[in-house]
DNA sequence: TTATAATTATCATTATTTAATAATTTTGTT
DNA sequence: AACAAAATTATTAAATAATGATAATTATAA
């Protein structure tokens, strides 16, 4: 264990299910002497990446809230897309969960979400949550814009039930890419269906998607054209705004670099 | 520069105003050779604390969104208080911003906020934002629960205009502590007034506050009793829930420690 | 294609981390 | 308040890792 990994391994212990740890528990879990853990933890507490709670437990520190906020206010995808999620929800014919998601390592991560006030069920799509790469329209609209060797690598990391399943997935991906949108049913949450379009910006390295998730019970065939129209309209709008933000950033950097 | 500081110093460069940096810019800013910065950045990109953007710029990575989410779902204060902010807003006689805040180093940080739909002005109270320790009801309801040497230390870190100001602040703090609530006018944002009560839990080391912020123009004297009644009701409720969460956590840790 | 910028690799030197143990502080309990 | 137990910090020599100058490679843009 060296470098940043030393710290990362400790942080990675903290989860929704288990959000506080003692030094002794960490020490056991990482098979590292407690004197070492004490020293490392002290550093991280000073930096506010951890904080001490009661009963000699430690938990994640406020630094994460602070940096998360900075991302929220500066990430081009969030900045451009967040304001449209509510509008999209309001214009959809039935109650929906609307999601912006992006590629995150070998997974897809939801970076912004808006649920209509009376949407009944809980969904897996909540900001910050990691989603499977190959299930659900949200993810598919992201992976369908990736090609060549990179796609191959990503797909090979996934566990398909059979080679047939894998080939079908690749085939579906191609046809979705042609159509320009995705639809899936119950792949992530039972009783829910998802529609999605791709969002991308090469210059900013953004590979993302905009999606609307509905209760299967609410859905009628006549809703479909409206849903697709909304998604494609707002998808283009988000891309346009991302581009504007990109130009703003460039301008800003040009200014700050020339004045110094 | 050593240990975690090495990484923290780089992260601290990223702000809402300046959210992307090149290696060369970082290198100059920290007066450290670029070969060193390249190596450190690579580690942090691997750990997803940074990510590369376009034009050889780097920005904060998705790890912050992930850990922020874990805090959101597990921090006792957020878990206990978040659901009540909307209710509090709905029961207030005029539109309001409602805030949960806690001590964060030498500052106060907002950890959850809910703004009524038609609240007009922008406020400084947004989740993740650092607030001054000595201005505003939100902060005062936190610092008024701190006593003795710790209070002395915190106050001595602040810049008061004069010794008289400092003494007045301490005097006001004492009287607020007796009353059990705080009121301030325009100390943080002009045209806004704030009311706040303390939230604390010794066992969990929580020193926090619940506050409602209003437009001065909307406010009538007859609103005051309702506002205080709401704050104190919900304040106690939040403390009760924090305590329940504490007991849940203890139970959980007891179980996991005994089964292993 | 070529020139330029960005990034990675190399490596001797220097500095830091490790972990066993001892010392100290804090906490909870009579 | 005094005690015992637990938690945390300090101290070390030995082991390991970080640094930064430079060279080599790779990406990018004209």
XYZ file of C-alpha atoms (C1' of nucleotides) in Angstrom:
580
model
C 0.000 0.000 0.000
C 1.578 3.281 -1.012
C 0.760 6.740 -2.235
C -2.857 7.738 -2.500
C -3.980 4.129 -2.300
C -3.090 4.178 1.369
C -5.829 6.719 1.956
C -8.237 5.434 -0.645
C -8.347 1.949 0.861
C -9.524 3.378 4.145
C -12.149 5.608 2.528
C -13.435 2.682 0.499
C -14.425 0.886 3.688
C -17.116 3.464 4.339
C -20.435 2.651 2.740
C -24.102 3.397 3.080
C -24.500 0.143 5.009
C -21.471 0.668 7.228
C -20.746 4.341 7.673
C -18.597 4.326 10.817
C -15.486 2.395 11.717
C -13.106 2.282 14.650
C -9.360 2.295 14.171
C -9.216 -1.288 15.408
C -11.820 -2.412 12.887
C -9.961 -0.693 10.063
C -6.694 -2.144 11.281
C -8.121 -5.666 11.227
C -9.868 -5.191 7.930
C -6.778 -3.911 6.120
C -4.363 -6.173 8.031
C -2.288 -3.160 9.028
C -1.016 -2.353 12.536
C -3.202 0.077 14.453
C -0.354 2.497 15.092
C -0.090 2.986 11.351
C -3.837 3.401 10.944
C -3.921 5.928 13.777
C -1.345 8.075 12.050
C -3.087 7.926 8.677
C -6.505 8.613 10.175
C -5.108 11.621 12.018
C -3.921 13.078 8.734
C -7.291 12.538 7.146
C -9.157 14.057 10.071
C -6.936 17.137 9.813
C -7.823 17.363 6.137
C -11.520 16.884 6.999
C -11.863 13.775 4.842
C -12.764 11.861 7.989
C -14.160 13.050 11.279
C -14.362 11.411 14.673
C -17.807 10.454 15.878
C -18.850 9.069 19.239
C -17.470 5.920 20.830
C -14.112 6.128 19.057
C -15.795 5.683 15.695
C -14.810 7.622 12.602
C -16.973 8.613 9.664
C -16.585 10.382 6.322
C -15.790 14.058 6.774
C -17.308 17.262 5.475
C -14.677 17.736 2.761
C -16.802 15.497 0.552
C -19.809 17.770 0.913
C -17.663 20.766 0.072
C -16.073 19.274 -3.047
C -19.364 17.786 -4.144
C -20.816 21.265 -4.073
C -17.994 22.603 -6.212
C -18.668 19.861 -8.767
C -22.374 20.642 -8.651
C -21.736 24.251 -9.500
C -18.993 23.699 -12.023
C -19.398 20.311 -13.757
C -20.546 21.164 -17.283
C -22.905 18.188 -17.477
C -24.598 18.929 -14.163
C -24.661 22.677 -14.786
C -26.137 22.265 -18.240
C -28.556 19.464 -17.496
C -29.766 19.874 -13.911
C -32.178 22.748 -14.636
C -33.944 20.782 -17.375
C -34.776 17.677 -15.389
C -37.747 19.267 -13.658
C -39.035 20.709 -16.918
C -38.705 17.328 -18.578
C -40.634 15.734 -15.708
C -43.407 18.301 -16.028
C -43.763 17.783 -19.769
C -43.831 14.004 -19.617
C -47.361 12.574 -19.989
C -47.085 10.455 -16.802
C -45.091 10.728 -13.558
C -41.415 9.992 -14.075
C -37.894 9.912 -12.695
C -35.509 11.863 -14.891
C -31.836 11.180 -14.794
C -28.514 12.490 -16.045
C -25.867 9.797 -15.918
C -22.298 9.419 -17.102
C -19.544 6.876 -17.509
C -17.602 6.372 -14.287
C -14.768 3.906 -14.621
C -16.424 0.665 -15.659
C -19.804 1.728 -14.381
C -22.424 4.323 -14.998
C -23.077 6.949 -12.375
C -26.148 9.068 -11.933
C -25.027 12.694 -11.513
C -28.405 14.409 -11.237
C -31.970 13.235 -10.806
C -35.456 14.676 -10.517
C -38.485 12.636 -9.492
C -42.020 13.951 -10.138
C -43.773 14.721 -6.854
C -46.196 11.795 -7.007
C -43.963 9.098 -8.465
C -44.811 6.048 -6.385
C -41.978 3.541 -6.487
C -38.401 3.845 -5.374
C -35.857 3.633 -8.140
C -32.189 2.769 -8.198
C -31.442 6.017 -9.982
C -30.274 8.497 -7.385
C -27.470 10.990 -7.635
C -24.097 9.455 -6.818
C -25.223 5.890 -7.204
C -23.286 3.495 -9.390
C -25.352 1.603 -11.964
C -24.566 -1.531 -14.015
C -23.038 -0.783 -17.394
C -25.147 -3.147 -19.458
C -28.617 -2.931 -17.915
C -31.196 -0.214 -18.284
C -31.801 2.409 -20.945
C -29.827 5.020 -18.991
C -26.677 2.945 -19.265
C -27.293 1.733 -22.768
C -27.576 5.262 -24.153
C -24.121 5.882 -22.741
C -22.370 2.729 -23.857
C -23.923 2.872 -27.337
C -21.842 5.959 -28.126
C -18.600 4.147 -27.360
C -16.930 2.221 -30.158
C -13.899 0.202 -31.141
C -11.383 -1.098 -28.671
C -12.735 0.878 -25.771
C -16.158 -0.707 -26.165
C -14.563 -4.133 -26.434
C -12.646 -3.602 -23.200
C -15.716 -2.407 -21.325
C -17.869 -5.270 -22.547
C -15.234 -7.865 -21.725
C -15.263 -6.707 -18.102
C -18.948 -7.621 -17.811
C -20.334 -11.026 -16.898
C -22.863 -12.130 -19.462
C -24.898 -15.265 -18.802
C -23.840 -16.709 -22.141
C -22.039 -15.814 -25.354
C -25.447 -15.591 -26.998
C -26.515 -12.939 -24.486
C -23.335 -11.028 -25.178
C -23.821 -11.092 -28.926
C -27.438 -10.040 -28.565
C -26.361 -7.125 -26.404
C -23.882 -5.966 -29.039
C -26.493 -6.355 -31.764
C -29.085 -4.365 -29.801
C -26.497 -1.690 -29.135
C -25.906 -1.239 -32.848
C -29.586 -0.943 -33.691
C -30.162 1.501 -30.813
C -27.252 3.591 -32.069
C -28.939 3.784 -35.457
C -32.316 4.698 -33.954
C -30.746 7.289 -31.668
C -32.553 6.244 -28.502
C -32.991 3.309 -26.118
C -35.857 1.550 -24.419
C -35.633 -1.109 -21.732
C -38.142 -2.820 -19.481
C -37.509 -3.934 -15.902
C -33.758 -4.454 -16.380
C -32.815 -2.469 -13.288
C -36.011 -2.144 -11.252
C -38.985 -4.442 -11.686
C -42.155 -2.732 -12.851
C -40.248 0.219 -14.304
C -39.441 1.077 -17.905
C -36.785 3.444 -19.187
C -36.258 5.631 -22.254
C -32.956 7.349 -22.942
C -30.933 9.433 -25.384
C -27.165 10.003 -25.537
C -25.478 13.184 -24.434
C -21.925 13.819 -25.497
C -19.274 16.456 -25.886
C -15.999 15.347 -27.335
C -14.061 18.430 -26.350
C -15.089 18.046 -22.727
C -14.785 14.262 -22.726
C -18.414 13.832 -21.720
C -20.109 10.507 -22.438
C -23.498 10.650 -20.813
C -27.231 10.112 -21.146
C -30.548 11.729 -20.392
C -33.322 9.340 -19.425
C -36.906 9.178 -18.230
C -38.113 6.271 -16.108
C -41.803 5.380 -15.738
C -44.057 2.921 -13.960
C -44.978 0.190 -16.436
C -48.545 0.291 -15.058
C -48.964 3.969 -15.965
C -47.644 3.573 -19.485
C -49.819 3.599 -22.620
C -48.567 3.217 -26.162
C -49.835 6.664 -27.096
C -47.326 8.199 -24.616
C -44.353 6.948 -26.551
C -44.043 9.665 -29.219
C -44.309 12.428 -26.605
C -41.657 10.798 -24.448
C -39.217 10.505 -27.330
C -39.943 14.025 -28.515
C -39.251 15.399 -25.016
C -36.070 13.425 -24.582
C -34.648 14.396 -27.933
C -35.589 18.061 -27.517
C -34.065 18.314 -24.061
C -31.122 16.138 -25.028
C -30.169 18.577 -27.783
C -30.774 21.506 -25.466
C -28.459 20.040 -22.827
C -25.771 19.461 -25.441
C -26.136 23.035 -26.641
C -25.729 24.355 -23.101
C -22.748 22.111 -22.458
C -21.146 23.660 -25.491
C -21.849 27.173 -24.260
C -20.333 26.300 -20.913
C -17.286 24.907 -22.693
C -16.840 28.193 -24.526
C -17.203 30.133 -21.271
C -14.538 27.995 -19.637
C -12.170 28.498 -22.570
C -12.703 32.249 -22.474
C -12.076 32.302 -18.737
C -8.852 30.352 -19.010
C -7.707 32.512 -21.896
C -8.241 35.607 -19.767
C -6.555 34.306 -16.643
C -3.594 32.994 -18.603
C -3.029 36.196 -20.542
C -3.334 38.578 -17.581
C -0.649 36.741 -15.668
C 4.666 18.629 1.544
C 4.121 15.107 2.751
C 1.452 12.549 3.490
C -2.110 13.417 2.706
C -1.270 17.121 2.459
C 0.437 16.374 -0.837
C -2.942 15.447 -2.308
C -5.030 17.895 -0.346
C -3.056 20.901 -1.559
C -3.883 20.002 -5.135
C -7.565 19.414 -4.421
C -7.770 22.726 -2.597
C -6.902 24.555 -5.801
C -10.234 23.551 -7.312
C -13.049 25.957 -6.578
C -16.389 27.036 -7.915
C -14.656 29.942 -9.660
C -11.777 27.888 -11.045
C -12.821 24.313 -11.546
C -10.204 23.078 -13.991
C -6.415 23.211 -13.918
C -3.601 21.978 -16.109
C -0.596 20.205 -14.666
C 1.568 23.184 -15.551
C -0.731 25.590 -13.749
C -0.738 23.383 -10.665
C 3.015 23.006 -10.878
C 3.499 26.773 -10.947
C 0.931 27.422 -8.271
C 2.432 24.941 -5.814
C 6.046 25.627 -6.861
C 6.597 21.921 -7.474
C 8.209 20.342 -10.566
C 5.722 19.148 -13.145
C 7.120 15.615 -13.189
C 6.101 15.313 -9.553
C 2.665 16.790 -10.182
C 2.110 14.436 -13.115
C 2.788 11.447 -10.914
C 0.516 12.653 -8.116
C -2.282 13.573 -10.506
C -2.079 10.163 -12.134
C -2.629 8.518 -8.758
C -5.614 10.711 -8.060
C -7.140 10.094 -11.472
C -6.815 6.337 -10.885
C -8.634 6.807 -7.586
C -11.256 8.955 -9.355
C -10.640 11.959 -7.137
C -9.660 13.864 -10.278
C -10.536 13.287 -13.901
C -9.042 14.590 -17.088
C -11.136 17.005 -19.083
C -10.482 18.487 -22.508
C -7.390 20.480 -23.472
C -5.156 18.802 -20.880
C -7.206 20.220 -18.058
C -8.125 18.251 -14.956
C -11.175 18.613 -12.766
C -12.588 17.110 -9.570
C -13.568 13.486 -10.041
C -16.707 11.474 -9.425
C -15.438 9.993 -6.154
C -16.723 13.103 -4.433
C -20.237 12.514 -5.724
C -20.078 8.932 -4.557
C -18.863 9.684 -1.037
C -21.201 12.632 -0.761
C -24.055 10.265 -1.427
C -22.883 7.903 1.290
C -22.815 10.810 3.745
C -26.258 11.872 2.593
C -27.672 8.471 3.326
C -25.776 7.814 6.523
C -24.928 11.087 8.324
C -27.218 11.117 11.364
C -27.816 14.868 11.145
C -28.727 14.811 7.466
C -30.745 11.611 7.807
C -32.672 12.900 10.787
C -33.173 16.459 9.632
C -33.467 16.444 5.836
C -37.044 15.113 5.721
C -38.302 17.869 8.031
C -36.978 20.856 6.111
C -39.787 20.759 3.562
C -42.398 20.334 6.275
C -40.944 23.244 8.176
C -41.040 25.376 5.022
C -44.683 24.483 4.434
C -45.701 25.347 7.978
C -43.906 28.675 8.077
C -46.286 31.635 7.620
C -44.213 33.148 4.776
C -41.833 31.741 2.137
C -38.523 30.664 3.650
C -35.188 28.965 3.228
C -34.685 26.257 5.826
C -31.255 25.093 6.748
C -29.417 22.442 8.717
C -25.873 23.541 9.470
C -22.997 22.235 11.562
C -19.588 23.167 12.824
C -16.896 22.448 10.267
C -13.409 23.255 11.480
C -13.516 26.963 12.274
C -16.530 27.578 10.107
C -20.128 26.604 9.835
C -21.258 24.468 6.963
C -24.735 24.034 5.604
C -25.416 20.296 5.254
C -28.998 20.391 3.986
C -31.317 23.089 2.730
C -34.846 23.473 1.438
C -36.158 26.628 -0.199
C -39.911 27.203 -0.586
C -40.902 27.154 -4.257
C -41.581 30.876 -4.519
C -38.799 32.269 -2.374
C -37.508 35.197 -4.387
C -33.957 36.068 -3.404
C -30.810 34.006 -3.549
C -29.289 33.173 -0.198
C -25.804 32.181 0.850
C -27.197 29.101 2.558
C -26.753 26.199 0.174
C -25.647 22.683 0.973
C -21.870 22.374 1.190
C -21.195 26.058 1.493
C -19.009 27.392 4.265
C -20.493 30.205 6.338
C -18.864 32.694 8.718
C -18.824 31.538 12.327
C -19.986 34.756 13.936
C -22.595 36.122 11.531
C -26.169 35.008 11.032
C -28.624 33.177 13.265
C -27.704 29.816 11.723
C -24.127 30.133 12.941
C -24.986 31.726 16.241
C -27.278 28.865 17.264
C -24.306 26.576 16.756
C -21.627 28.568 18.501
C -23.884 29.413 21.429
C -23.826 25.780 22.525
C -20.046 25.755 22.765
C -18.452 26.834 26.022
C -15.205 27.224 27.909
C -11.813 26.998 26.262
C -13.141 25.703 22.973
C -15.354 28.753 22.569
C -12.437 31.011 23.482
C -10.245 29.403 20.810
C -12.909 29.696 18.127
C -13.666 33.320 18.943
C -9.994 34.278 19.011
C -9.629 33.034 15.442
C -12.213 35.566 14.254
C -11.493 39.147 13.257
C -13.758 41.505 15.158
C -13.773 45.163 14.204
C -13.077 46.163 17.785
C -12.821 44.726 21.289
C -16.202 46.259 21.989
C -17.739 44.275 19.097
C -16.162 41.129 20.447
C -17.518 41.666 23.942
C -20.963 42.463 22.578
C -20.889 39.253 20.583
C -20.066 37.234 23.686
C -22.765 39.013 25.675
C -25.383 38.383 22.954
C -24.320 34.753 22.801
C -25.004 34.329 26.514
C -28.452 35.897 26.342
C -29.337 33.834 23.248
C -28.245 30.701 25.087
C -30.662 31.567 27.902
C -33.518 32.291 25.502
C -32.837 29.120 23.538
C -33.035 30.670 20.097
C -31.381 33.290 17.878
C -32.494 36.093 15.625
C -30.351 38.150 13.263
C -31.048 40.686 10.540
C -29.035 41.121 7.365
C -25.784 39.807 8.819
C -25.132 37.404 5.947
C -27.450 38.509 3.136
C -28.961 41.979 2.934
C -32.735 42.067 3.111
C -32.942 38.689 4.813
C -33.602 37.786 8.444
C -32.861 34.531 10.222
C -34.237 32.572 13.145
C -32.465 29.525 14.548
C -32.395 26.900 17.285
C -29.561 24.617 18.380
C -29.370 20.950 17.537
C -26.958 18.766 19.451
C -26.118 15.226 20.320
C -23.198 14.697 22.640
C -22.805 11.011 21.984
C -22.554 11.612 18.239
C -20.493 14.783 18.590
C -23.056 16.827 16.718
C -23.085 20.595 17.195
C -25.578 21.989 14.743
C -28.533 24.257 14.134
C -31.890 24.378 12.423
C -32.827 27.735 10.944
C -35.431 29.503 8.858
C -34.513 32.492 6.721
C -37.083 35.000 5.454
C -37.340 38.109 3.321
C -37.440 41.104 5.643
C -40.107 42.633 3.379
C -42.475 39.684 3.914
C -42.082 39.626 7.657
C -44.728 40.846 10.122
C -44.402 40.815 13.901
C -47.355 38.442 14.219
C -45.336 35.758 12.373
C -42.748 35.566 15.101
C -44.493 33.231 17.578
C -45.368 30.759 14.807
C -41.797 30.768 13.516
C -40.350 30.046 16.945
C -42.949 27.407 17.661
C -42.140 25.632 14.382
C -38.399 25.804 14.908
C -38.534 24.501 18.437
C -40.986 21.720 17.555
C -38.929 20.537 14.606
C -35.674 21.101 16.463
C -36.743 18.700 19.183
C -38.050 16.265 16.596
C -34.737 16.270 14.756
C -32.870 15.659 18.016
C -35.201 12.795 18.836
C -34.571 11.215 15.434
C -30.841 11.693 15.734
C -31.018 9.793 18.976
C -32.971 6.964 17.372
C -30.420 6.774 14.588
C -27.648 6.663 17.179
C -29.327 3.693 18.843
C -29.714 1.948 15.481
C -26.031 2.451 14.749
C -25.028 1.070 18.135
C -27.253 -1.948 17.668
C -25.769 -2.551 14.205
C -22.201 -2.335 15.431
C -23.025 -4.573 18.365
C -24.409 -7.187 15.997
C -21.552 -7.071 13.507
C -18.949 -7.202 16.268
C -20.520 -10.138 18.081
C -21.173 -12.270 14.999
C -17.560 -12.084 13.925
C 3.515 15.064 -42.123
C 5.744 17.639 -38.828
C 6.472 20.443 -34.946
C 4.967 21.247 -30.446
C 2.924 20.152 -26.302
C 1.618 16.645 -22.977
C 2.672 12.740 -20.544
C 5.396 8.859 -18.901
C 9.791 6.514 -17.659
C 14.330 6.360 -15.386
C 17.159 6.687 -11.405
C 20.382 8.339 -7.854
C 19.407 11.066 -3.906
C 16.691 12.441 -0.186
C 12.886 12.103 2.709
C 9.031 9.628 4.541
C 6.532 5.628 6.175
C 6.387 1.611 8.837
C 5.387 -0.996 12.951
C 6.924 -2.604 17.475
C 6.837 -0.724 21.792
C 6.453 2.638 25.388
C 4.204 6.692 27.143
C 0.296 9.424 27.604
C -4.454 10.795 27.506
C -9.330 9.908 27.577
C -13.341 7.407 29.033
C -16.341 4.951 31.736
C -17.274 2.925 36.215
C -17.442 2.403 40.913
C -12.545 11.286 42.918
C -9.936 7.379 41.990
C -9.300 3.541 39.348
C -8.907 0.385 35.375
C -9.404 -0.186 30.688
C -9.416 1.625 26.267
C -7.971 4.957 22.973
C -4.542 7.704 21.190
C 0.057 9.656 20.584
C 5.196 9.527 20.703
C 9.601 7.286 19.720
C 12.536 4.693 17.182
C 15.764 2.123 13.609
C 14.900 -0.221 9.479
C 12.470 -0.482 5.257
C 10.321 1.806 1.704
C 8.743 5.428 -1.141
C 8.886 10.240 -3.038
C 11.518 13.654 -5.390
C 13.041 16.094 -9.439
C 16.318 16.497 -13.234
C 16.437 14.602 -17.564
C 15.413 11.543 -21.373
C 11.992 8.991 -23.947
C 7.545 8.437 -25.598
C 2.953 9.649 -26.925
C -0.835 12.752 -28.198
C -2.420 16.952 -30.576
C -2.975 20.416 -33.805
C -1.664 22.989 -37.842
